[in-house]
CSV table of C-alpha atoms and ligand atoms in Angstrom, one decimal:
chain,number,residue,atom,x,y,z
A,1,MET,CA,12.4,21.1,11.3
A,2,SER,CA,10.9,17.6,11.8
A,3,GLU,CA,8.9,15.9,9.1
A,4,ALA,CA,5.6,16.4,10.8
A,5,ASP,CA,6.2,20.1,11.3
A,6,SER,CA,7.1,20.8,7.7
A,7,PRO,CA,4.2,22.8,6.1
A,8,GLU,CA,4.7,20.8,2.8
A,9,GLY,CA,3.4,17.6,4.5
A,10,GLY,CA,1.2,19.2,7.1
A,11,TYR,CA,-2.5,19.0,7.7
A,12,GLU,CA,-3.4,22.1,5.7
A,13,ALA,CA,-1.4,20.9,2.7
A,14,VAL,CA,-3.2,17.5,2.8
A,15,ALA,CA,-6.6,19.2,3.1
A,16,ALA,CA,-5.8,21.5,0.2
A,17,ALA,CA,-4.9,18.6,-2.0
A,18,ALA,CA,-8.0,16.7,-1.0
A,19,ARG,CA,-10.1,19.8,-1.9
A,20,ALA,CA,-8.4,20.0,-5.3
A,21,ALA,CA,-9.2,16.3,-5.9
A,22,GLN,CA,-12.8,16.7,-4.8
A,23,GLU,CA,-13.3,19.5,-7.3
A,24,ARG,CA,-12.3,17.2,-10.1
A,25,LEU,CA,-14.5,14.3,-8.9
A,26,GLY,CA,-17.8,16.0,-9.2
A,27,GLY,CA,-19.6,14.8,-6.1
A,28,ARG,CA,-18.6,11.1,-6.4
A,29,PRO,CA,-17.2,10.2,-3.1
A,30,PRO,CA,-15.0,7.1,-3.2
A,31,LYS,CA,-15.7,4.4,-0.7
A,32,VAL,CA,-12.3,2.5,-0.8
A,33,GLY,CA,-8.8,3.8,-1.3
A,34,VAL,CA,-6.3,1.6,-3.1
A,35,VAL,CA,-2.5,2.0,-3.4
A,36,LEU,CA,-1.1,0.2,-6.4
A,37,GLY,CA,2.3,-1.4,-6.1
A,38,SER,CA,4.8,-2.6,-8.6
A,39,GLY,CA,3.2,-4.0,-11.8
A,40,LEU,CA,-0.4,-3.2,-10.8
A,41,GLY,CA,-0.6,0.4,-11.9
A,42,SER,CA,-2.7,-0.4,-15.0
A,43,TRP,CA,-5.5,-1.7,-12.8
A,44,ALA,CA,-6.6,1.9,-12.4
A,45,ASP,CA,-7.1,2.1,-16.1
A,46,THR,CA,-9.8,-0.5,-16.0
A,47,LEU,CA,-12.1,1.4,-13.6
A,48,ALA,CA,-15.5,2.4,-15.0
A,49,ASP,CA,-16.3,6.0,-15.6
A,50,ARG,CA,-13.0,7.0,-14.2
A,51,VAL,CA,-11.6,10.5,-13.5
A,52,THR,CA,-7.8,10.7,-13.7
A,53,VAL,CA,-6.1,13.5,-11.8
A,54,PRO,CA,-2.3,13.7,-12.4
A,55,TYR,CA,-0.4,14.2,-9.1
A,56,ALA,CA,0.9,17.4,-10.7
A,57,ASP,CA,-2.6,18.8,-10.3
A,58,LEU,CA,-2.7,18.1,-6.6
A,59,PRO,CA,-0.7,20.7,-4.7
A,60,GLY,CA,2.0,19.2,-2.5
A,61,MET,CA,1.7,15.7,-3.9
A,62,PRO,CA,5.1,14.1,-4.4
A,63,ARG,CA,5.9,12.5,-7.7
A,64,PRO,CA,7.3,9.0,-8.0
A,65,LYS,CA,10.8,8.7,-9.5
A,66,VAL,CA,10.8,5.0,-10.4
A,67,VAL,CA,10.3,4.2,-14.0
A,68,GLY,CA,6.9,2.4,-14.6
A,69,HIS,CA,5.1,4.3,-11.8
A,70,PRO,CA,3.0,7.0,-13.4
A,71,GLY,CA,1.6,9.5,-10.9
A,72,ASN,CA,-2.2,9.7,-10.9
A,73,LEU,CA,-5.1,9.7,-8.6
A,74,VAL,CA,-7.7,7.7,-10.4
A,75,VAL,CA,-11.3,7.5,-9.1
A,76,GLY,CA,-13.8,5.1,-10.7
A,77,GLY,CA,-16.0,2.1,-10.4
A,78,VAL,CA,-15.2,-1.5,-9.7
A,79,ASP,CA,-17.6,-4.3,-10.4
A,80,SER,CA,-17.0,-7.8,-9.2
A,81,HIS,CA,-19.3,-10.8,-8.5
A,82,GLY,CA,-22.4,-8.6,-8.5
A,83,ARG,CA,-21.0,-5.9,-6.1
A,84,SER,CA,-20.1,-2.4,-7.3
A,85,THR,CA,-18.3,0.4,-5.5
A,86,THR,CA,-16.3,3.5,-6.2
A,87,VAL,CA,-12.5,3.4,-5.4
A,88,ALA,CA,-9.8,6.1,-5.3
A,89,CYS,CA,-6.4,4.7,-6.5
A,90,LEU,CA,-3.0,6.0,-6.1
A,91,GLN,CA,-1.4,5.0,-9.4
A,92,GLY,CA,2.3,5.3,-8.7
A,93,ARG,CA,3.8,5.5,-5.2
A,94,VAL,CA,6.9,7.1,-3.7
A,95,HIS,CA,9.3,5.0,-1.7
A,96,THR,CA,11.4,6.1,1.3
A,97,TYR,CA,14.6,4.9,-0.4
A,98,GLU,CA,14.1,7.5,-3.1
A,99,GLY,CA,15.0,10.1,-0.5
A,100,HIS,CA,11.6,11.6,0.1
A,101,SER,CA,10.7,12.7,3.6
A,102,LEU,CA,8.2,10.4,5.4
A,103,GLY,CA,5.7,13.3,5.3
A,104,ALA,CA,5.9,13.0,1.5
A,105,ILE,CA,5.6,9.2,1.5
A,106,VAL,CA,2.3,9.3,3.4
A,107,PHE,CA,0.9,12.4,1.7
A,108,GLY,CA,-1.1,10.5,-0.8
A,109,VAL,CA,-2.8,8.1,1.7
A,110,ARG,CA,-3.6,11.1,3.9
A,111,VAL,CA,-5.4,12.6,0.9
A,112,LEU,CA,-7.3,9.3,0.4
A,113,ALA,CA,-8.3,9.4,4.1
A,114,LYS,CA,-9.5,13.1,3.7
A,115,LEU,CA,-11.6,12.0,0.7
A,116,GLY,CA,-13.6,10.0,3.3
A,117,VAL,CA,-12.8,6.4,2.3
A,118,ARG,CA,-13.9,3.7,4.8
A,119,ALA,CA,-10.7,1.7,4.2
A,120,VAL,CA,-7.5,1.7,2.3
A,121,LEU,CA,-6.1,-1.4,0.6
A,122,LEU,CA,-2.3,-1.4,-0.1
A,123,THR,CA,-0.5,-3.6,-2.5
A,124,ASN,CA,3.2,-4.3,-2.9
A,125,ALA,CA,5.8,-6.7,-4.2
A,126,ALA,CA,7.8,-8.6,-1.5
A,127,GLY,CA,10.4,-11.3,-1.1
A,128,GLY,CA,9.3,-14.5,0.4
A,129,ILE,CA,10.9,-15.6,3.6
A,130,ARG,CA,8.5,-18.5,4.6
A,131,ARG,CA,10.0,-21.5,2.9
A,132,SER,CA,6.7,-22.9,1.6
A,133,PHE,CA,6.1,-19.7,-0.5
A,134,THR,CA,6.6,-19.9,-4.3
A,135,PRO,CA,7.1,-16.8,-6.4
A,136,GLY,CA,3.7,-15.6,-7.6
A,137,ASP,CA,2.0,-16.4,-4.3
A,138,LEU,CA,-0.3,-13.7,-2.7
A,139,MET,CA,0.0,-12.9,1.0
A,140,VAL,CA,-2.5,-10.8,3.0
A,141,LEU,CA,-0.6,-8.9,5.7
A,142,SER,CA,-1.7,-10.0,9.2
A,143,ASP,CA,0.9,-7.7,10.9
A,144,HIS,CA,4.2,-6.0,10.2
A,145,LEU,CA,7.7,-5.3,11.6
A,146,ASN,CA,8.7,-1.7,11.1
A,147,LEU,CA,12.5,-2.1,10.6
A,148,MET,CA,12.9,1.0,8.4
A,149,GLY,CA,14.3,3.0,11.3
A,150,ARG,CA,11.8,5.7,10.5
A,151,ASN,CA,8.3,6.6,11.4
A,152,PRO,CA,6.1,9.2,9.6
A,153,LEU,CA,4.7,10.4,12.9
A,154,VAL,CA,8.0,11.7,14.3
A,155,GLY,CA,7.8,15.4,15.2
A,156,SER,CA,5.2,17.4,16.9
A,157,ASN,CA,1.8,15.7,16.6
A,158,ASP,CA,-1.1,17.4,14.7
A,159,ASP,CA,-4.2,16.3,16.6
A,160,ARG,CA,-6.3,16.9,13.5
A,161,PHE,CA,-4.6,13.8,12.0
A,162,GLY,CA,-4.9,11.7,15.1
A,163,PRO,CA,-3.5,11.0,18.6
A,164,ARG,CA,0.2,11.3,19.7
A,165,PHE,CA,0.5,7.6,20.5
A,166,PRO,CA,-1.7,5.6,18.1
A,167,ASP,CA,-2.6,2.0,19.0
A,168,MET,CA,-1.2,-0.6,16.5
A,169,THR,CA,-2.7,-3.7,18.0
A,170,GLU,CA,-4.8,-4.4,14.9
A,171,ALA,CA,-2.9,-2.5,12.3
A,172,TYR,CA,-4.5,-4.6,9.6
A,173,SER,CA,-8.3,-4.8,10.2
A,174,LYS,CA,-9.5,-8.4,10.9
A,175,GLU,CA,-12.7,-7.6,9.0
A,176,VAL,CA,-10.9,-6.3,5.9
A,177,ARG,CA,-8.6,-9.3,6.0
A,178,GLY,CA,-11.6,-11.6,6.1
A,179,LEU,CA,-13.0,-9.9,3.1
A,180,ALA,CA,-9.7,-10.6,1.2
A,181,HIS,CA,-10.1,-14.3,1.9
A,182,GLN,CA,-13.7,-14.2,0.6
A,183,ALA,CA,-12.6,-12.3,-2.5
A,184,ALA,CA,-9.8,-14.8,-3.1
A,185,ALA,CA,-12.3,-17.7,-2.8
A,186,ASP,CA,-14.7,-16.0,-5.3
A,187,ALA,CA,-11.8,-15.6,-7.7
A,188,GLY,CA,-10.5,-19.2,-7.1
A,189,VAL,CA,-7.1,-17.9,-6.1
A,190,PRO,CA,-5.3,-19.3,-3.1
A,191,ILE,CA,-3.9,-16.7,-0.7
A,192,HIS,CA,-1.7,-16.9,2.4
A,193,GLU,CA,-1.5,-14.6,5.4
A,194,GLY,CA,1.6,-13.5,7.1
A,195,VAL,CA,3.9,-10.9,8.7
A,196,TYR,CA,5.6,-8.3,6.4
A,197,ALA,CA,9.0,-6.8,7.4
A,198,ALA,CA,9.7,-3.4,6.0
A,199,LEU,CA,13.3,-2.4,5.5
A,200,LEU,CA,14.5,0.9,4.1
A,201,GLY,CA,16.3,-0.5,1.0
A,202,PRO,CA,17.2,0.1,-1.7
A,203,THR,CA,19.7,-2.8,-1.4
A,204,TYR,CA,18.1,-6.2,-1.2
A,205,GLU,CA,18.8,-8.0,2.0
A,206,THR,CA,21.8,-10.2,2.8
A,207,PRO,CA,21.1,-13.9,3.5
A,208,ALA,CA,22.1,-13.2,7.1
A,209,GLU,CA,19.5,-10.5,7.3
A,210,ILE,CA,16.9,-12.8,5.9
A,211,GLU,CA,17.7,-15.4,8.6
A,212,MET,CA,17.4,-12.6,11.2
A,213,LEU,CA,14.0,-11.6,9.8
A,214,ARG,CA,12.8,-15.2,9.9
A,215,ALA,CA,13.9,-15.5,13.5
A,216,LEU,CA,11.9,-12.3,14.2
A,217,GLY,CA,8.8,-13.8,12.8
A,218,ALA,CA,8.7,-12.3,9.3
A,219,ASP,CA,7.1,-14.2,6.4
A,220,ALA,CA,7.9,-11.6,3.7
A,221,VAL,CA,10.1,-8.6,3.2
A,222,GLY,CA,9.8,-5.4,1.3
A,223,MET,CA,10.6,-1.6,1.2
A,224,SER,CA,7.2,0.0,1.3
A,225,THR,CA,3.7,0.0,2.8
A,226,VAL,CA,4.5,0.4,6.5
A,227,PRO,CA,4.8,4.2,6.6
A,228,GLU,CA,1.4,4.5,4.8
A,229,VAL,CA,-0.2,2.0,7.2
A,230,ILE,CA,1.1,4.0,10.2
A,231,ALA,CA,-0.3,7.3,8.8
A,232,LEU,CA,-3.7,5.7,8.0
A,233,ARG,CA,-4.0,4.1,11.5
A,234,HIS,CA,-3.1,7.5,13.0
A,235,MET,CA,-6.1,8.9,11.1
A,236,GLY,CA,-8.3,6.0,12.3
A,237,VAL,CA,-8.8,4.5,8.8
A,238,ALA,CA,-9.1,0.7,8.5
A,239,VAL,CA,-6.3,-0.9,6.5
A,240,GLY,CA,-5.8,-4.0,4.4
A,241,ALA,CA,-2.6,-4.9,2.5
A,242,MET,CA,-1.6,-7.7,0.1
A,243,SER,CA,1.8,-8.7,-1.2
A,244,CYS,CA,2.7,-10.5,-4.4
A,245,ILE,CA,5.7,-12.7,-3.5
A,246,THR,CA,7.8,-11.9,-6.5
A,247,ASN,CA,10.9,-13.8,-5.5
A,248,MET,CA,12.3,-15.9,-2.7
A,249,ALA,CA,14.3,-13.6,-0.4
A,250,ALA,CA,18.1,-13.6,-0.5
A,251,GLY,CA,19.8,-16.9,0.1
A,252,LEU,CA,16.7,-19.0,-0.2
A,253,SER,CA,17.1,-19.8,-3.9
A,254,ALA,CA,20.0,-20.3,-6.1
A,255,GLN,CA,19.3,-17.0,-8.0
A,256,LYS,CA,20.6,-13.6,-7.2
A,257,LEU,CA,18.0,-10.8,-6.9
A,258,ASP,CA,17.3,-8.6,-9.8
A,259,HIS,CA,14.6,-5.9,-10.1
A,260,SER,CA,13.7,-6.9,-13.6
A,261,GLU,CA,12.8,-10.4,-12.3
A,262,VAL,CA,10.8,-8.9,-9.5
A,263,GLU,CA,8.9,-7.0,-12.1
A,264,ALA,CA,8.5,-10.0,-14.4
A,265,THR,CA,6.9,-12.1,-11.7
A,266,ALA,CA,4.7,-9.2,-10.7
A,267,ARG,CA,3.5,-8.9,-14.3
A,268,ALA,CA,3.0,-12.7,-14.6
A,269,SER,CA,0.9,-12.7,-11.4
A,270,ARG,CA,-1.0,-9.6,-12.3
A,271,GLU,CA,-4.2,-11.2,-13.5
A,272,LYS,CA,-4.8,-13.2,-10.3
A,273,PHE,CA,-3.7,-10.3,-8.2
A,274,VAL,CA,-6.2,-7.9,-9.8
A,275,SER,CA,-9.1,-10.4,-9.8
A,276,VAL,CA,-8.6,-10.7,-6.0
A,277,LEU,CA,-8.1,-7.0,-5.6
A,278,SER,CA,-11.3,-6.1,-7.6
A,279,GLY,CA,-13.4,-8.5,-5.5
A,280,TRP,CA,-11.7,-7.3,-2.3
A,281,ALA,CA,-12.4,-3.6,-3.1
A,282,ALA,CA,-16.0,-4.4,-4.1
A,283,ARG,CA,-16.6,-6.3,-0.9
A,284,VAL,CA,-15.0,-3.7,1.3
A,285,GLY,CA,-17.0,-0.9,-0.4
A,286,THR,CA,-20.3,-2.7,0.0
A,287,ALA,CA,-19.8,-4.4,3.5
A,288,ALA,CA,-22.5,-3.5,5.9
B,1,HPA,N1,13.4,-7.7,-0.7
B,1,HPA,C1,12.9,-6.5,-0.5
B,1,HPA,N2,12.0,-6.0,-1.2
B,1,HPA,C2,11.5,-6.7,-2.2
B,1,HPA,C3,11.9,-8.0,-2.5
B,1,HPA,C4,13.0,-8.6,-1.7
B,1,HPA,O1,13.4,-9.7,-1.8
B,1,HPA,N3,11.2,-8.5,-3.6
B,1,HPA,C5,10.4,-7.5,-3.9
B,1,HPA,N4,10.5,-6.4,-3.1
């Protein structure tokens, strides 16, 4: 059976999980969805008047296996620069390299979409390919290269999610990207914009692969985000995404790559990342 055909990741399962979430939210519809990447999970614990729903309470929701990724849907308020909105966060994400099906990978963002959010913002850690990047830099995604060799929409199409052949011309909404730049200016944090290449992992890349990715037009590389973006665009949801450049990609610095260093840089950049993220979510939630 293909991924899209499996009842576990199918439309009815997503709708049931969204209903279970809604029952816990008590009539407080979130405006913006947020997927929290490495090192950012604790942002959800800062939301005002929050409701925390463990993934275990959402039928069909896959659980993350990576240490440091608790699995909760957290809904609550964000206040930033005089704007307030309600966000629904996925605190803890599952990665394709963990061996989950792609239907499982995108289950959570499909639930966010069913909750009626107007846009979803995704965050991640990525290796820098553009030579002018420095670890700790933030990059808004302008586009992506799907080099995972997988696509969550493989299998028979369920028209209730979206069309068989979704357009990906503007995968990352221009308007949502513009609001990221405004939020960064409010926060006094410089941000870049560039193309994210998604590979399956879990190995980091070889230096030759990084030179290939540069030739293909990639500015950063990571192992997440793209399946979720595809599933959200399928459902017609506007998307924004931002990477923390946690390290220079393989071969671009004297250092070997090490997950604990990736995490340490993500932690060190956390404050500026979350100040931009809060402002971004508040602007997206209140945009006309
Ligand atoms: N490569 C792939 N994924 C990553 C990297 C990297 O260098 N850094 C953080 N996530």
